Amino acid sequence: MKPIQVGLLGIGTVGSGVFNVLSRNQEEIRRRAGRGIEIACVADLDTARARAIVGENARVVGDTREVIANPEIDIVVELIGGYGIAKQLVLEAIAAGKHVVTANKALLAVHGTEIFKAAAEKGVVVAYEAAVAGGIPIIKALREGLAANQIQWVAGIINGTTNFILSEMRDKGLDFDVVLKEAQALGYAEADPTFDIEGVDAAHKATIMSAIAFGIPVQFDKAYVEGITKLSAVDIRYAEQLGYRIKLLGIAKRRQGDATKRTPDGVELRVHPALVPAKRLIANVEGAMNAVVVHGDAVGTTLYYGKGAGSEPTASAVIADLVDITRLIEADPAHRVPPLAFQSHTLREAGQELPVLPMADVVTSYYLRIRVADEAGVLAKITGILAGAGISIDAVLQREADEVGGEGSTQTDLIILTHDTREGDMDAALAQIQGLPTVLASITRIRKEELNN
Amino acid sequence: MKPIQVGLLGIGTVGSGVFNVLSRNQEEIRRRAGRGIEIACVADLDTARARAIVGENARVVGDTREVIANPEIDIVVELIGGYGIAKQLVLEAIAAGKHVVTANKALLAVHGTEIFKAAAEKGVVVAYEAAVAGGIPIIKALREGLAANQIQWVAGIINGTTNFILSEMRDKGLDFDVVLKEAQALGYAEADPTFDIEGVDAAHKATIMSAIAFGIPVQFDKAYVEGITKLSAVDIRYAEQLGYRIKLLGIAKRRQGDATKRTPDGVELRVHPALVPAKRLIANVEGAMNAVVVHGDAVGTTLYYGKGAGSEPTASAVIADLVDITRLIEADPAHRVPPLAFQSHTLREAGQELPVLPMADVVTSYYLRIRVADEAGVLAKITGILAGAGISIDAVLQREADEVGGEGSTQTDLIILTHDTREGDMDAALAQIQGLPTVLASITRIRKEELNN
């Protein structure tokens, strides 16, 4: 049988990985897929570099439309990234009847609904294993491996740059700005790191996971996104003393409403730094590695760990999609795994049944660091306000004034860990506490996730 | 469309989990699979108990053949276990044109070749996600998620009973026999725990993973199997001091031969206790949990963690197989994932190309504990023998005699960690060392796996 013909749009880091792995392992891949898979054509603005990578083994063109229009091409792999031209090209490839493989989380998190609809109408596949957690087959685990489960929550370290920075901050006791510069020098952070450090990249990936976990549409606009730029070394140290690590988590959680607590049914979709018990495996995921914890009602807690970025790890995911498509390319589309895990006619409408909840309705626990005057009655006042708001306290750590502010200091840090509470109630209590004359600086509030069930 | 009709052979722990999860999540599962999945018929010797579980929702029979002969049944789920009657029933179900889902690792590790051949001839699927690592979708990860890779090695904690025992031995400093009794009382170990504690169960699972990782047939008879019964608390403690944990690992490793070291090409297939660096995630997998590390040439190191046994975790895997079969039940068999990951006509013959290597040809590093007379020159003598055999030493730890044998003791323990060496060379060196008059007891030798690349 003629090998499957693949066209690459963009041959940068990931594209060259796809080319290299497909070449190196072509025999092994053919033995698995039952048919060869070949890159026939590559489009890149830098045709010279593209030619240097593929040599005589594939046609190189400067115009992406040439790949899409080529009737020989079965599958188009989009590796350009972003929402702009990439969206246009993916829609054009679909319109031309090509199957599409993409690593573009931004595109799918924002325009996924439109893209999957277009693909369904044309009867083609849009596959995206590489869009979340790089080489870790987490999309396959969620869509297929855990198909028996009502998924209850997903929580992941899904951005390598921020995990590298947090690991370094903890290991070396350094502040964010210093480590960011180091990460940029080492190539772990981009020159403009905004999407990573502000949590946007993680939120794209969490949005995609929320859709396939719960059968809801991608709703990036409803995600809560908070990065790591405001974290300080002191909070990482206090967290450590309390038995926690701070990680940037992408969380998608199904929440059963509770009328007595004024919480509705819905989905929490949020990215923010979180204290995680140091004994959990995910708390021990270091450097640029990724890991996703999935909790299902039947299977319990499972975890998936690996490289979340890089040339060949991402290529591994792209090629797994190529193999999946190859197996079913001549089969009735009814036999395929639905793009968002659930048959498309059974997907919930945005906002129906399982709406993404506003942050005020999120339920989680908290780490609070409150800079206070070192005088009698302060703790009683603060815990009184929390109790009044129905927020129960798990632990309190009061530092010695000398330790915090130096010899003779009259200020100290009060560290409070709370039990689960509604974020809206916490906001209200914190506003009150912040107004106390004995509270001397902005309160630091970091969410805490036990990830235990 | 009429729901897929499933027949259960055996409704014990796993069978009742399958029934309960399919009932509870039927709507969610139907939305994923595109078609309902129903248990229509259950065969169990204990028909009263079976009826108590399924109520009026499925027919209960005492004779398994009634399920197999029932023309309404699309998929037979075999949950009887063992090589005996289960093999006969699986072959009969295949002969009757039924697809088969099984959690039976023993059966597949020993008779897999015969069973997959029969299934291919009849054009039916034999699916077995539940056979390895319970609810963790590791078969799917190896067969599909990592299809781009040349898999280099797989190493897993794939027996919960032994991991529970080892965790307790370490936590509480207790010896094997004591903890085994505790594990039996808690239900973590069976009344006859032989298959678990002697490593046989782990070897069944490692055998299956070796086949799908490397495209070789299942060859349980060639697996090296060593359990945990001879481990003592003192070795766990010494390992800890050196920065290691002892875990029972199932290992399948592709080994590139090296003529200068007299090592041939082949596959290492072995189950034994191993020292693993404490900082690796897998070293921190505690209690009855399972985890499998897979190293692929493109993706690097990935890890999969979750519950390896139990009613609903195992049911999660069984049902994932039911969903996969449901999706493709009306498709051409050519569209299916091949049972052993590689297209069956491309599977290597046993012993061809990638033979399972005898233990003498395995290459690994070692922990040695040698009880010696506390006198000058002993260490020099022993290290001299190792050097003569070309075995290089990574670290030596010599305990104070008093610490080992009590006040005034004239004996001490010498702990040696080696670098990688051929097991045959180690055997020869240890025979020499054991013969020294200053060596006072049987040498303890535990393999060490760095799992770093």
Short mmCIF file of N, CA and C in Angstrom, two decimals, chain A residues 365-425:
data_model
loop_
_atom_site.label_atom_id
_atom_site.label_comp_id
_atom_site.label_asym_id
_atom_site.label_seq_id
_atom_site.Cartn_x
_atom_site.Cartn_y
_atom_site.Cartn_z
N SER A 365 -8.88 25.47 49.37
CA SER A 365 -8.32 25.92 50.65
C SER A 365 -7.20 26.92 50.36
N TYR A 366 -6.72 27.57 51.39
CA TYR A 366 -5.81 28.70 51.18
C TYR A 366 -4.62 28.70 52.13
N TYR A 367 -3.55 29.29 51.62
CA TYR A 367 -2.38 29.70 52.41
C TYR A 367 -2.44 31.21 52.43
N LEU A 368 -2.39 31.79 53.63
CA LEU A 368 -2.40 33.25 53.76
C LEU A 368 -1.13 33.67 54.49
N ARG A 369 -0.47 34.69 53.98
CA ARG A 369 0.65 35.28 54.74
C ARG A 369 0.30 36.73 55.02
N ILE A 370 0.22 37.06 56.28
CA ILE A 370 -0.26 38.38 56.68
C ILE A 370 0.83 39.06 57.51
N ARG A 371 1.33 40.16 57.02
CA ARG A 371 2.34 40.93 57.75
C ARG A 371 1.61 41.78 58.80
N VAL A 372 1.89 41.50 60.06
CA VAL A 372 1.15 42.18 61.14
C VAL A 372 2.09 42.84 62.13
N ALA A 373 1.53 43.77 62.89
CA ALA A 373 2.25 44.35 64.02
C ALA A 373 2.39 43.26 65.08
N ASP A 374 3.57 43.16 65.67
CA ASP A 374 3.84 42.10 66.64
C ASP A 374 3.28 42.51 67.99
N GLU A 375 1.96 42.41 68.14
CA GLU A 375 1.36 42.80 69.41
C GLU A 375 0.21 41.89 69.77
N ALA A 376 -0.15 41.90 71.01
CA ALA A 376 -1.18 40.99 71.52
C ALA A 376 -2.52 41.23 70.84
N GLY A 377 -3.28 40.14 70.63
CA GLY A 377 -4.64 40.29 70.13
C GLY A 377 -4.78 40.29 68.62
N VAL A 378 -3.66 40.40 67.89
CA VAL A 378 -3.77 40.45 66.43
C VAL A 378 -4.32 39.14 65.87
N LEU A 379 -3.74 38.05 66.34
CA LEU A 379 -4.16 36.73 65.84
C LEU A 379 -5.65 36.50 66.14
N ALA A 380 -6.06 36.85 67.35
CA ALA A 380 -7.46 36.65 67.75
C ALA A 380 -8.40 37.44 66.84
N LYS A 381 -8.00 38.65 66.52
CA LYS A 381 -8.81 39.49 65.65
C LYS A 381 -8.98 38.85 64.27
N ILE A 382 -7.86 38.41 63.72
CA ILE A 382 -7.89 37.84 62.37
C ILE A 382 -8.66 36.52 62.33
N THR A 383 -8.38 35.64 63.29
CA THR A 383 -9.09 34.36 63.28
C THR A 383 -10.56 34.57 63.56
N GLY A 384 -10.88 35.63 64.30
CA GLY A 384 -12.28 35.96 64.54
C GLY A 384 -13.00 36.33 63.25
N ILE A 385 -12.35 37.11 62.42
CA ILE A 385 -12.97 37.49 61.14
C ILE A 385 -13.18 36.25 60.25
N LEU A 386 -12.17 35.38 60.23
CA LEU A 386 -12.29 34.15 59.41
C LEU A 386 -13.44 33.29 59.93
N ALA A 387 -13.50 33.13 61.24
CA ALA A 387 -14.57 32.32 61.82
C ALA A 387 -15.94 32.92 61.48
N GLY A 388 -16.02 34.24 61.55
CA GLY A 388 -17.27 34.92 61.24
C GLY A 388 -17.72 34.67 59.80
N ALA A 389 -16.76 34.47 58.91
CA ALA A 389 -17.09 34.20 57.51
C ALA A 389 -17.27 32.71 57.25
N GLY A 390 -17.23 31.91 58.33
CA GLY A 390 -17.42 30.46 58.18
C GLY A 390 -16.20 29.75 57.62
N ILE A 391 -15.04 30.37 57.74
CA ILE A 391 -13.81 29.77 57.20
C ILE A 391 -13.06 29.10 58.34
N SER A 392 -12.84 27.80 58.23
CA SER A 392 -12.16 27.13 59.34
C SER A 392 -10.68 26.96 59.03
N ILE A 393 -9.92 27.04 60.12
CA ILE A 393 -8.46 27.10 60.02
C ILE A 393 -7.85 25.73 60.25
N ASP A 394 -6.89 25.39 59.39
CA ASP A 394 -6.22 24.10 59.47
C ASP A 394 -4.94 24.22 60.30
N ALA A 395 -4.19 25.30 60.12
CA ALA A 395 -2.92 25.47 60.83
C ALA A 395 -2.54 26.94 60.85
N VAL A 396 -1.85 27.34 61.90
CA VAL A 396 -1.33 28.71 62.00
C VAL A 396 0.15 28.62 62.35
N LEU A 397 0.93 29.44 61.68
CA LEU A 397 2.37 29.46 61.94
C LEU A 397 2.71 30.92 62.18
N GLN A 398 3.22 31.23 63.39
CA GLN A 398 3.58 32.62 63.63
C GLN A 398 5.09 32.70 63.75
N ARG A 399 5.70 33.49 62.87
CA ARG A 399 7.16 33.62 62.91
C ARG A 399 7.55 34.55 64.04
N GLU A 400 8.76 34.38 64.56
CA GLU A 400 9.29 35.34 65.53
C GLU A 400 9.54 36.66 64.81
N ALA A 401 9.22 37.77 65.46
CA ALA A 401 9.40 39.08 64.84
C ALA A 401 10.86 39.28 64.40
N ASP A 402 11.81 38.88 65.25
CA ASP A 402 13.22 39.06 64.94
C ASP A 402 13.60 38.34 63.64
N GLU A 403 13.00 37.16 63.49
CA GLU A 403 13.32 36.31 62.35
C GLU A 403 12.85 36.98 61.05
N VAL A 404 11.71 37.65 61.12
CA VAL A 404 11.10 38.24 59.93
C VAL A 404 11.70 39.61 59.61
N GLY A 405 11.74 40.47 60.62
CA GLY A 405 12.15 41.85 60.34
C GLY A 405 13.53 42.22 60.85
N GLY A 406 14.25 41.24 61.40
CA GLY A 406 15.56 41.52 61.96
C GLY A 406 15.43 41.93 63.42
N GLU A 407 16.59 42.02 64.10
CA GLU A 407 16.69 42.37 65.52
C GLU A 407 15.78 43.56 65.87
N GLY A 408 14.98 43.41 66.91
CA GLY A 408 14.16 44.52 67.39
C GLY A 408 12.95 44.84 66.52
N SER A 409 12.65 43.98 65.56
CA SER A 409 11.53 44.25 64.66
C SER A 409 10.20 44.24 65.42
N THR A 410 9.28 45.05 65.00
CA THR A 410 7.95 45.06 65.62
C THR A 410 6.91 44.48 64.66
N GLN A 411 7.41 43.86 63.56
CA GLN A 411 6.49 43.25 62.60
C GLN A 411 6.74 41.75 62.56
N THR A 412 5.70 41.04 62.20
CA THR A 412 5.91 39.60 62.01
C THR A 412 4.95 39.06 60.95
N ASP A 413 5.24 37.85 60.50
CA ASP A 413 4.37 37.19 59.52
C ASP A 413 3.50 36.16 60.21
N LEU A 414 2.24 36.23 59.88
CA LEU A 414 1.29 35.23 60.36
C LEU A 414 0.96 34.37 59.14
N ILE A 415 1.19 33.06 59.26
CA ILE A 415 0.87 32.15 58.15
C ILE A 415 -0.34 31.33 58.56
N ILE A 416 -1.36 31.35 57.75
CA ILE A 416 -2.58 30.60 58.07
C ILE A 416 -2.92 29.66 56.92
N LEU A 417 -3.16 28.39 57.25
CA LEU A 417 -3.71 27.46 56.27
C LEU A 417 -5.17 27.23 56.61
N THR A 418 -6.04 27.34 55.61
CA THR A 418 -7.47 27.13 55.88
C THR A 418 -7.95 25.80 55.33
N HIS A 419 -9.13 25.40 55.77
CA HIS A 419 -9.82 24.29 55.13
C HIS A 419 -10.56 24.83 53.90
N ASP A 420 -11.24 23.93 53.18
CA ASP A 420 -11.97 24.34 51.98
C ASP A 420 -12.98 25.44 52.28
N THR A 421 -13.03 26.41 51.40
CA THR A 421 -14.00 27.49 51.57
C THR A 421 -14.34 28.06 50.20
N ARG A 422 -15.47 28.73 50.11
CA ARG A 422 -15.88 29.36 48.86
C ARG A 422 -15.01 30.59 48.65
N GLU A 423 -14.48 30.77 47.45
CA GLU A 423 -13.55 31.89 47.22
C GLU A 423 -14.22 33.24 47.50
N GLY A 424 -15.49 33.36 47.17
CA GLY A 424 -16.19 34.62 47.44
C GLY A 424 -16.18 34.98 48.92
N ASP A 425 -16.36 33.95 49.77
CA ASP A 425 -16.33 34.19 51.22
C ASP A 425 -14.93 34.60 51.66
#
